[in-house]
Coordinates of C-alpha atoms and ligand atoms in Angstrom, one line a residue:
M1 CA 24.9 46.9 -46.0
Q2 CA 27.0 44.8 -46.4
E3 CA 28.7 43.2 -50.3
V4 CA 27.9 39.7 -50.6
R5 CA 31.1 38.8 -53.1
I6 CA 30.4 36.7 -56.3
Q7 CA 32.9 35.3 -59.0
A8 CA 32.0 35.2 -62.6
L9 CA 30.6 31.3 -64.1
A10 CA 29.8 30.4 -67.2
P11 CA 27.2 30.1 -68.1
E12 CA 27.7 27.5 -71.3
R13 CA 28.0 25.0 -68.6
F14 CA 24.2 24.3 -68.6
A15 CA 24.1 23.0 -73.1
P16 CA 25.5 19.3 -71.4
L17 CA 22.3 19.2 -69.0
V18 CA 19.9 21.0 -70.8
G19 CA 20.6 20.4 -74.2
A20 CA 21.1 23.0 -77.4
E21 CA 17.3 24.9 -78.1
Q22 CA 17.2 25.8 -73.4
A23 CA 21.0 27.0 -73.6
R24 CA 20.5 29.1 -77.0
R25 CA 17.6 30.5 -75.8
L26 CA 20.2 31.1 -72.5
E27 CA 22.4 33.0 -74.6
E28 CA 19.9 34.6 -76.1
A29 CA 18.1 36.4 -73.6
S30 CA 21.8 36.9 -71.8
A31 CA 22.2 38.8 -75.0
A32 CA 19.0 40.6 -75.1
L33 CA 19.7 42.3 -70.9
R34 CA 23.5 42.5 -72.1
S35 CA 23.2 45.7 -75.0
R36 CA 19.8 46.8 -73.0
L37 CA 21.9 47.7 -69.7
G38 CA 25.3 49.0 -70.9
S39 CA 27.0 49.8 -68.5
A40 CA 24.0 49.2 -65.9
T41 CA 24.4 47.3 -63.1
V42 CA 21.5 44.3 -61.6
W43 CA 21.3 45.1 -57.7
N44 CA 19.8 42.3 -55.8
V45 CA 18.7 42.7 -51.8
N46 CA 17.8 40.4 -49.1
S47 CA 18.6 39.9 -45.7
T48 CA 21.2 37.0 -45.6
G49 CA 24.9 35.7 -47.4
A50 CA 24.1 32.8 -45.8
G51 CA 21.4 29.6 -45.1
G52 CA 18.1 29.5 -46.7
G53 CA 16.6 29.7 -50.2
V54 CA 17.2 32.3 -51.1
A55 CA 21.0 33.0 -50.4
E56 CA 20.9 29.7 -52.2
M57 CA 19.3 30.4 -55.3
L58 CA 21.2 34.4 -55.6
Q59 CA 25.2 33.4 -55.3
P60 CA 24.8 30.9 -58.3
L61 CA 22.2 32.6 -60.4
L62 CA 24.4 36.2 -60.1
A63 CA 28.1 33.6 -61.0
Y64 CA 26.5 32.6 -63.6
A65 CA 25.2 36.5 -64.4
R66 CA 28.9 37.5 -64.4
G67 CA 29.7 35.3 -66.8
G68 CA 27.9 36.2 -69.6
G69 CA 28.5 39.5 -68.7
I70 CA 26.1 41.6 -67.1
D71 CA 27.5 43.5 -64.0
A72 CA 25.2 41.6 -61.2
R73 CA 26.4 42.5 -57.3
W74 CA 24.2 41.0 -53.9
L75 CA 24.0 43.3 -50.8
V76 CA 22.9 42.6 -48.1
I77 CA 20.8 44.8 -45.4
E78 CA 21.7 44.5 -42.0
G79 CA 18.6 45.2 -38.8
D80 CA 19.2 44.5 -34.7
A81 CA 16.9 42.0 -33.0
E82 CA 13.2 43.9 -33.2
F83 CA 14.3 44.2 -37.0
F84 CA 14.3 41.0 -37.4
R85 CA 11.4 39.5 -35.1
I86 CA 9.3 41.4 -36.8
T87 CA 10.1 40.2 -39.9
K88 CA 9.8 36.9 -39.2
R89 CA 6.4 38.2 -38.1
L90 CA 5.8 38.6 -41.5
H91 CA 6.9 35.3 -43.0
N92 CA 5.2 33.5 -41.0
G93 CA 2.0 36.0 -41.2
F94 CA 2.7 35.0 -45.6
H95 CA 2.7 31.7 -45.1
G96 CA -0.3 32.3 -43.1
G97 CA 0.8 31.6 -39.8
A98 CA 1.2 33.7 -36.3
G99 CA 4.0 32.8 -35.4
D100 CA 5.1 34.3 -31.8
G101 CA 1.9 36.2 -31.7
G102 CA 3.6 39.4 -31.3
P103 CA 1.2 43.1 -32.8
L104 CA 2.3 44.6 -36.5
G105 CA 1.2 48.2 -35.6
E106 CA 2.3 51.5 -36.0
A107 CA 5.1 51.1 -33.4
E108 CA 6.5 47.8 -35.8
H109 CA 6.0 49.9 -38.9
R110 CA 7.8 52.6 -37.5
H111 CA 10.4 50.5 -36.4
Y112 CA 10.6 48.3 -39.6
T113 CA 10.5 51.5 -41.9
E114 CA 13.5 53.5 -39.9
V115 CA 16.2 50.7 -40.0
L116 CA 14.5 50.2 -43.8
R117 CA 15.9 54.3 -44.2
A118 CA 19.3 53.5 -43.1
N119 CA 20.2 50.7 -45.2
A120 CA 18.7 52.6 -47.8
E121 CA 21.2 55.8 -47.3
E122 CA 23.6 52.7 -48.6
L123 CA 21.6 51.9 -51.8
L124 CA 21.3 55.1 -52.4
A125 CA 24.8 56.0 -52.5
L126 CA 25.3 52.9 -55.4
V127 CA 22.5 53.1 -57.2
D128 CA 22.2 54.6 -60.8
R129 CA 19.8 56.2 -63.4
G130 CA 19.3 52.6 -65.4
D131 CA 20.4 50.2 -62.9
I132 CA 18.0 47.4 -61.8
V133 CA 17.2 46.3 -58.0
L134 CA 16.2 43.8 -57.2
L135 CA 14.6 43.4 -53.7
H136 CA 13.8 40.4 -51.8
D137 CA 11.6 39.4 -49.4
P138 CA 9.5 41.1 -47.0
Q139 CA 12.9 41.9 -45.5
T140 CA 13.8 44.7 -48.2
A141 CA 10.7 45.3 -49.2
G142 CA 10.5 49.0 -47.6
L143 CA 13.6 49.9 -49.7
V144 CA 11.1 50.9 -52.8
P145 CA 9.8 53.9 -52.1
A146 CA 13.3 55.4 -51.3
M147 CA 14.5 53.9 -55.0
A148 CA 11.9 56.2 -56.7
G149 CA 13.5 58.7 -58.0
T150 CA 16.9 57.1 -58.4
G151 CA 15.9 56.3 -62.4
A152 CA 16.5 52.8 -61.8
V153 CA 13.8 49.8 -62.1
T154 CA 12.7 48.8 -58.9
V155 CA 11.1 44.5 -58.9
W156 CA 10.4 42.9 -55.5
R157 CA 10.2 39.6 -55.5
S158 CA 8.5 37.2 -52.8
H159 CA 9.5 33.9 -52.7
I160 CA 7.1 33.0 -49.9
G161 CA 3.3 33.4 -50.2
S162 CA 0.3 31.0 -49.1
D163 CA -1.7 29.2 -51.0
R164 CA -4.8 30.0 -49.4
S165 CA -5.4 33.7 -47.7
N166 CA -6.8 34.3 -43.9
D167 CA -6.3 37.2 -41.4
L168 CA -3.0 36.4 -41.2
V169 CA -1.5 37.1 -44.8
E170 CA -3.5 39.8 -45.1
R171 CA -2.8 41.5 -42.0
S172 CA 1.5 41.0 -43.5
W173 CA 0.0 42.2 -46.7
S174 CA -1.7 45.8 -44.9
F175 CA 1.6 45.8 -43.7
L176 CA 3.9 46.2 -46.4
R177 CA 1.4 46.7 -49.1
P178 CA 2.1 51.3 -48.4
L179 CA 5.7 50.8 -49.0
L180 CA 5.1 49.0 -52.8
S181 CA 3.1 50.9 -54.8
E182 CA 6.4 52.1 -57.0
A183 CA 8.2 48.7 -57.7
A184 CA 7.9 48.7 -61.8
G185 CA 7.6 45.1 -61.4
F186 CA 7.2 42.0 -58.3
V187 CA 8.1 38.4 -58.6
F188 CA 6.4 35.8 -57.3
S189 CA 6.9 32.3 -57.5
R190 CA 3.7 30.9 -58.4
S191 CA 0.2 31.7 -59.5
E192 CA -1.1 30.7 -55.8
Y193 CA 1.1 33.7 -54.2
V194 CA -0.1 36.4 -56.1
P195 CA -2.0 38.9 -53.1
S196 CA -6.1 40.0 -54.3
W197 CA -5.4 43.6 -54.4
L198 CA -2.1 42.5 -57.5
Q199 CA -4.5 39.8 -59.2
G200 CA -5.0 41.8 -62.9
D201 CA -2.3 43.7 -62.3
A202 CA -0.1 44.1 -65.8
R203 CA 3.4 44.0 -63.2
V204 CA 2.7 40.6 -62.1
H205 CA 5.3 37.9 -63.2
V206 CA 5.7 34.8 -62.0
I207 CA 8.9 33.2 -61.9
A208 CA 9.5 29.4 -60.4
P209 CA 12.9 29.0 -58.4
S210 CA 16.1 26.4 -59.5
I211 CA 18.8 24.9 -58.2
D212 CA 22.0 25.2 -59.3
P213 CA 23.9 21.4 -60.1
F214 CA 27.1 22.4 -59.9
S215 CA 27.6 23.6 -56.5
A216 CA 29.0 22.2 -53.6
K217 CA 24.7 21.6 -52.9
N218 CA 24.1 19.5 -56.0
Q219 CA 27.0 18.0 -58.0
D220 CA 28.2 14.8 -58.4
L221 CA 29.7 12.2 -55.8
A222 CA 31.4 9.7 -55.7
P223 CA 29.2 6.8 -53.5
E224 CA 32.5 6.5 -51.1
T225 CA 33.2 9.8 -50.7
V226 CA 29.2 10.7 -49.8
R227 CA 30.0 7.7 -47.6
S228 CA 33.1 9.3 -45.8
M229 CA 31.8 13.2 -45.6
L230 CA 29.2 11.2 -43.0
G231 CA 31.3 9.0 -41.7
H232 CA 34.0 12.1 -40.7
V233 CA 30.7 14.1 -39.4
G234 CA 29.4 11.7 -37.3
I235 CA 26.3 10.7 -39.1
V236 CA 26.6 7.2 -40.0
A237 CA 29.9 4.9 -38.1
D238 CA 32.4 3.1 -40.7
G239 CA 33.0 6.5 -43.0
G240 CA 35.2 4.4 -44.8
I241 CA 39.1 5.9 -46.1
A242 CA 38.7 8.2 -48.8
H243 CA 38.7 11.5 -49.0
P244 CA 36.0 13.6 -48.0
G245 CA 36.7 15.9 -50.5
F246 CA 34.5 18.5 -52.8
V247 CA 34.9 20.9 -55.8
R248 CA 34.2 24.8 -54.7
R249 CA 32.3 27.0 -56.6
D250 CA 35.7 28.6 -57.8
G251 CA 36.7 25.1 -59.3
S252 CA 39.1 25.0 -56.4
P253 CA 39.4 21.7 -54.0
G254 CA 37.9 21.5 -50.8
R255 CA 36.9 19.4 -47.8
V256 CA 35.0 18.9 -45.4
D257 CA 36.7 19.8 -42.1
H258 CA 34.1 20.7 -39.3
L259 CA 32.4 17.7 -37.3
A260 CA 28.6 18.5 -36.7
D261 CA 26.6 18.6 -33.6
I262 CA 24.7 15.5 -32.9
V263 CA 22.1 15.1 -30.3
R264 CA 21.6 10.3 -30.3
T265 CA 21.5 8.1 -27.9
G266 CA 24.2 5.0 -29.0
P267 CA 26.3 4.6 -32.2
A268 CA 25.3 6.6 -35.3
P269 CA 23.6 3.7 -38.0
G270 CA 26.3 1.7 -39.9
P271 CA 26.2 2.2 -43.8
D272 CA 23.8 0.5 -44.6
V273 CA 20.5 1.0 -42.7
P274 CA 17.9 2.8 -44.4
L275 CA 18.2 6.0 -42.9
V276 CA 15.4 8.5 -43.1
V277 CA 16.8 12.6 -43.9
Q278 CA 14.6 16.2 -43.2
V279 CA 17.7 18.7 -43.9
S280 CA 15.6 22.2 -43.1
R281 CA 16.0 25.5 -41.0
W282 CA 15.0 25.1 -37.3
D283 CA 11.8 26.0 -38.5
R284 CA 8.5 25.5 -37.1
L285 CA 7.0 25.1 -40.2
K286 CA 9.1 22.7 -41.8
D287 CA 7.7 20.3 -38.6
M288 CA 10.5 18.7 -37.4
Q289 CA 9.6 17.7 -34.5
G290 CA 6.2 16.3 -36.4
L291 CA 8.0 14.4 -37.7
M292 CA 10.6 12.4 -35.0
E293 CA 7.0 11.3 -33.6
G294 CA 5.1 10.8 -37.1
F295 CA 8.4 8.6 -37.4
A296 CA 8.3 7.1 -33.4
E297 CA 5.1 5.9 -33.7
H298 CA 4.5 4.2 -36.8
L299 CA 8.6 3.4 -37.8
V300 CA 10.9 2.3 -34.9
A301 CA 8.7 -1.2 -34.4
G302 CA 8.8 -3.5 -37.4
S303 CA 11.5 -1.1 -39.5
P304 CA 15.4 -1.2 -39.4
A305 CA 15.2 2.7 -40.4
H306 CA 17.0 5.5 -38.8
L307 CA 16.3 9.3 -38.9
A308 CA 18.2 12.3 -39.1
L309 CA 16.8 15.6 -38.6
A310 CA 19.3 18.2 -40.0
G311 CA 19.7 21.5 -39.5
P312 CA 22.2 24.6 -40.4
N313 CA 24.7 24.9 -36.4
V314 CA 22.0 27.8 -34.8
S315 CA 24.0 30.6 -34.4
G316 CA 24.2 30.4 -39.0
V317 CA 21.3 32.1 -39.8
A318 CA 21.7 35.9 -39.5
D319 CA 17.6 36.6 -40.6
D320 CA 15.9 34.1 -38.3
P321 CA 15.5 34.3 -34.8
E322 CA 14.1 31.6 -34.0
G323 CA 16.3 28.7 -34.9
A324 CA 17.7 28.0 -31.4
E325 CA 14.7 27.6 -29.9
V326 CA 12.4 25.3 -32.1
L327 CA 15.4 23.5 -32.0
G328 CA 15.1 23.6 -28.2
E329 CA 11.7 22.4 -28.3
C330 CA 12.6 19.4 -30.8
F331 CA 15.6 18.6 -28.1
D332 CA 13.0 18.8 -25.5
A333 CA 10.0 16.1 -27.4
W334 CA 13.2 13.7 -28.3
R335 CA 14.0 13.5 -24.9
E336 CA 10.3 12.3 -24.4
L337 CA 11.1 9.2 -26.7
P338 CA 10.6 5.9 -26.1
H339 CA 14.8 4.3 -25.6
A340 CA 14.6 2.6 -28.3
A341 CA 13.1 5.7 -30.6
R342 CA 15.8 8.3 -29.3
A343 CA 18.5 5.6 -30.5
R344 CA 17.1 5.4 -33.6
I345 CA 16.6 9.0 -33.9
Q346 CA 19.5 12.0 -34.3
L347 CA 19.4 15.8 -34.0
V348 CA 22.1 17.1 -36.0
C349 CA 23.1 20.9 -36.2
L350 CA 25.0 20.9 -39.9
P351 CA 28.9 23.1 -39.3
M352 CA 27.6 26.8 -40.9
S353 CA 31.7 28.3 -41.0
D354 CA 32.5 27.4 -44.6
I355 CA 29.1 27.9 -45.5
E356 CA 30.6 24.8 -49.1
E357 CA 31.5 22.6 -46.5
N358 CA 28.3 22.4 -45.3
A359 CA 26.5 22.7 -48.6
A360 CA 28.7 19.3 -49.6
I361 CA 27.3 17.6 -46.3
V362 CA 23.9 18.3 -47.3
N363 CA 24.7 16.4 -50.7
A364 CA 26.2 14.0 -49.0
L365 CA 23.1 13.4 -46.9
Q366 CA 20.7 13.4 -49.2
R367 CA 22.9 11.0 -51.7
H368 CA 23.2 8.8 -48.4
A369 CA 19.8 8.7 -47.9
S370 CA 16.5 6.2 -48.5
V371 CA 14.1 8.8 -48.4
I372 CA 14.1 12.3 -48.2
V373 CA 11.5 14.2 -46.3
Q374 CA 10.2 17.0 -46.4
K375 CA 7.3 17.5 -43.7
S376 CA 6.4 21.6 -43.9
L377 CA 3.2 22.5 -43.1
A378 CA 4.3 25.5 -44.8
E379 CA 7.0 26.0 -48.1
G380 CA 7.3 28.7 -50.0
F381 CA 8.9 26.5 -52.7
G382 CA 10.7 23.7 -51.3
L383 CA 14.1 23.9 -52.8
T384 CA 15.6 20.8 -50.4
V385 CA 12.8 19.3 -52.1
A386 CA 13.9 19.7 -56.4
E387 CA 18.3 18.9 -54.4
A388 CA 17.1 15.8 -53.2
M389 CA 14.8 14.7 -56.5
W390 CA 18.1 16.0 -58.9
K391 CA 20.3 13.8 -56.6
A392 CA 16.6 10.8 -58.2
T393 CA 16.7 10.0 -54.2
P394 CA 13.2 9.0 -53.6
V395 CA 11.0 12.7 -52.0
L396 CA 8.3 12.6 -49.7
A397 CA 7.0 15.8 -49.1
S398 CA 4.3 17.4 -47.9
R399 CA 1.2 18.8 -50.1
V400 CA 1.5 22.1 -49.5
G401 CA 3.5 25.3 -51.6
G402 CA 5.2 25.6 -54.4
I403 CA 5.7 21.4 -53.6
Q404 CA 2.8 20.5 -56.0
D405 CA 4.4 22.3 -58.4
Q406 CA 7.6 19.8 -58.4
I407 CA 6.3 16.8 -57.5
V408 CA 3.5 15.1 -59.0
D409 CA 2.4 12.4 -56.9
G410 CA 3.6 8.6 -57.3
E411 CA 5.2 9.7 -60.5
H412 CA 8.1 12.6 -59.5
G413 CA 8.0 11.3 -55.4
L414 CA 5.0 11.1 -53.0
L415 CA 3.2 13.7 -51.6
L416 CA 1.5 14.1 -48.1
E417 CA -2.1 15.1 -47.9
D418 CA -2.9 16.0 -44.7
P419 CA 1.1 17.0 -43.5
T420 CA -0.7 17.2 -39.6
D421 CA -1.6 12.6 -40.5
H422 CA 1.0 10.8 -38.1
A423 CA 0.2 7.6 -40.1
E424 CA -0.1 8.9 -43.1
L425 CA 3.4 9.9 -43.1
G426 CA 4.0 6.6 -41.5
R427 CA 2.1 4.5 -44.4
A428 CA 4.0 6.3 -47.0
L429 CA 7.3 6.1 -45.6
R430 CA 6.8 2.7 -45.7
R431 CA 5.7 2.4 -49.2
L432 CA 9.3 4.0 -50.6
L433 CA 11.0 1.5 -48.0
D434 CA 9.4 -1.9 -48.6
D435 CA 9.9 -1.2 -52.1
P436 CA 13.1 0.2 -53.3
E437 CA 12.3 -0.8 -56.7
G438 CA 9.4 1.6 -57.0
A439 CA 11.2 4.3 -55.0
R440 CA 14.1 4.3 -57.1
R441 CA 11.8 4.6 -59.9
L442 CA 10.3 7.6 -58.6
G443 CA 13.7 9.1 -57.7
A444 CA 14.6 8.7 -61.4
A445 CA 11.6 10.8 -63.0
G446 CA 12.0 12.8 -60.1
R447 CA 15.0 14.3 -61.7
R448 CA 13.6 14.4 -65.1
R449 CA 11.2 16.9 -63.6
I450 CA 13.6 19.3 -62.5
T451 CA 16.3 18.7 -65.7
E452 CA 12.7 20.3 -68.0
R453 CA 11.8 22.6 -65.2
F454 CA 13.7 24.0 -62.4
L455 CA 17.7 24.5 -63.3
G456 CA 19.9 27.4 -63.1
S457 CA 19.1 28.0 -67.3
R458 CA 15.9 28.4 -67.2
H459 CA 15.4 30.8 -64.2
L460 CA 18.3 33.0 -65.6
V461 CA 16.2 33.3 -68.6
E462 CA 13.1 34.2 -66.8
Y463 CA 14.9 37.0 -65.1
A464 CA 16.8 38.3 -68.6
E465 CA 13.6 38.3 -70.6
L466 CA 12.3 40.8 -67.5
F467 CA 14.1 43.1 -67.3
T468 CA 15.2 43.9 -70.2
T469 CA 10.8 43.8 -71.3
L470 CA 11.2 46.3 -67.9
L471 CA 14.2 48.6 -69.0
D472 CA 12.0 49.0 -72.3
A473 CA 9.0 49.6 -71.0
R474 CA 10.7 52.1 -68.8
S475 CA 12.1 53.8 -71.9
A476 CA 9.1 53.6 -73.8
P477 CA 8.0 57.5 -74.9
A478 CA 5.0 58.0 -72.5
Ligands
UDP1 N1 20.5 24.2 -45.8 C1 22.1 24.3 -45.8 N2 22.3 23.4 -44.4 C2 22.0 23.5 -43.2 C3 19.8 23.7 -44.1 C4 19.3 23.6 -45.0 O1 22.2 24.4 -46.8 O2 21.9 22.8 -42.2 C5 19.3 24.9 -47.3 C6 19.2 23.3 -47.9 O3 19.6 23.0 -48.9 C7 18.6 24.5 -49.1 C8 17.8 26.2 -48.2 O4 19.0 25.7 -47.4 O5 18.7 24.8 -50.0 C9 17.0 25.5 -48.0 O6 16.1 26.4 -48.4 P1 14.0 25.8 -49.0 O7 13.0 26.3 -49.6 O8 14.0 24.5 -48.9 O9 14.2 26.4 -47.5 P2 14.1 28.1 -46.3 O10 14.8 27.8 -45.5 O11 13.9 29.0 -47.7 O12 12.0 28.3 -46.5

């Protein structure tokens, strides 16, 4: 297991954004947890230190917890390629999909539990009585049994789920369920994700995800900085001369140095060309390919807009074995497009060697975009949606998963009823591109929505209250 280093950040930073009342709640909740924990630790365990939504949230949340005097720490499990193939199958299953179509039988269960047994040995050497162990997602669920005798409070959080159950969802649950029985708490990102076998169980809690408004991903950037970052990496032409700088989490200066790997014919679009953008991991459920094909069918004629599909460099996300394959499929589909469409659509792999540099480029893309699309076929929460709304950029996203909790259609953005309907996608995109004033209003409402509901301060309060309650319950006489 690897430990990810977390520095401390002052939770007081939230006060000017969220107001005195929310700031006071955060202070009280932290104080209560601090006194309940004493010298105990809150361990977080997941399967990657960078890439994807969970890593994105853990970094700031744990930093604010540490800044609030709580010893929050982060461990990343180790597994081999077969382990991550199995957990990706589970992940796809929880989204109701078949993934690579492989089995989840006894052999897979044996391999999964063996890999986690090796990880558990290291975890057991660290965990102490009175600690909290928060295990994230299917990759870590199999650590629950090993925690039983430690005197720690073990909570399992699933960041994913399906709006409706089907055989594949049930198959994933049958795989994990026997391992989860001894958890003291379960956290889901939405109530729809609570499986039938946990309905009515008092151990279940619902806590929505959040973004960090001050991170390299979400901090304010001047328009000229945005332009120079995108010019530097090669997505937009004529970057200008501003220094493509940002502020790192530790307060030190950062700069965008690396370039993006870009597939495109012809020159980059100029800074004034409307740019439609989707930022995602290269995952079939994000449907980059569908967006590309829908854009080619319905936007290339009669609109000056360009499309950028941006994802991480495919070697950069350790727990996502399908990235290279999905990028390859997108590339093959791009080559099949008519020339006029290819000249307007770019596939972008963002550098991942410096995660804050990567975040700053995503920030610039989300600010520069005329529309941010998230055309997912399934989605746990969809942090990319919250990130774009926070920047007041108009969003068009599928009515799936947690996206529905973020956007009320026509109020904070537009929802696609059927994410596979290219004509609907085309109409909605045109509506936003042809009516900049209406799109601006949706963007502004989006920012208010995120401020009210989806910033880290609210998330920290809910975690602190939950942990305090669980520790109280643990020490109460039977
Ligand atoms: N992301 C990133 N760089 C990339 C692609 C994605 O930082 O090249 C981030 C994105 O900004 C978001 C997270 O990865 O913060 C993805 O979270 P989301 O909830 O949208 O989807 P997940 O990947 O967890 O399914």
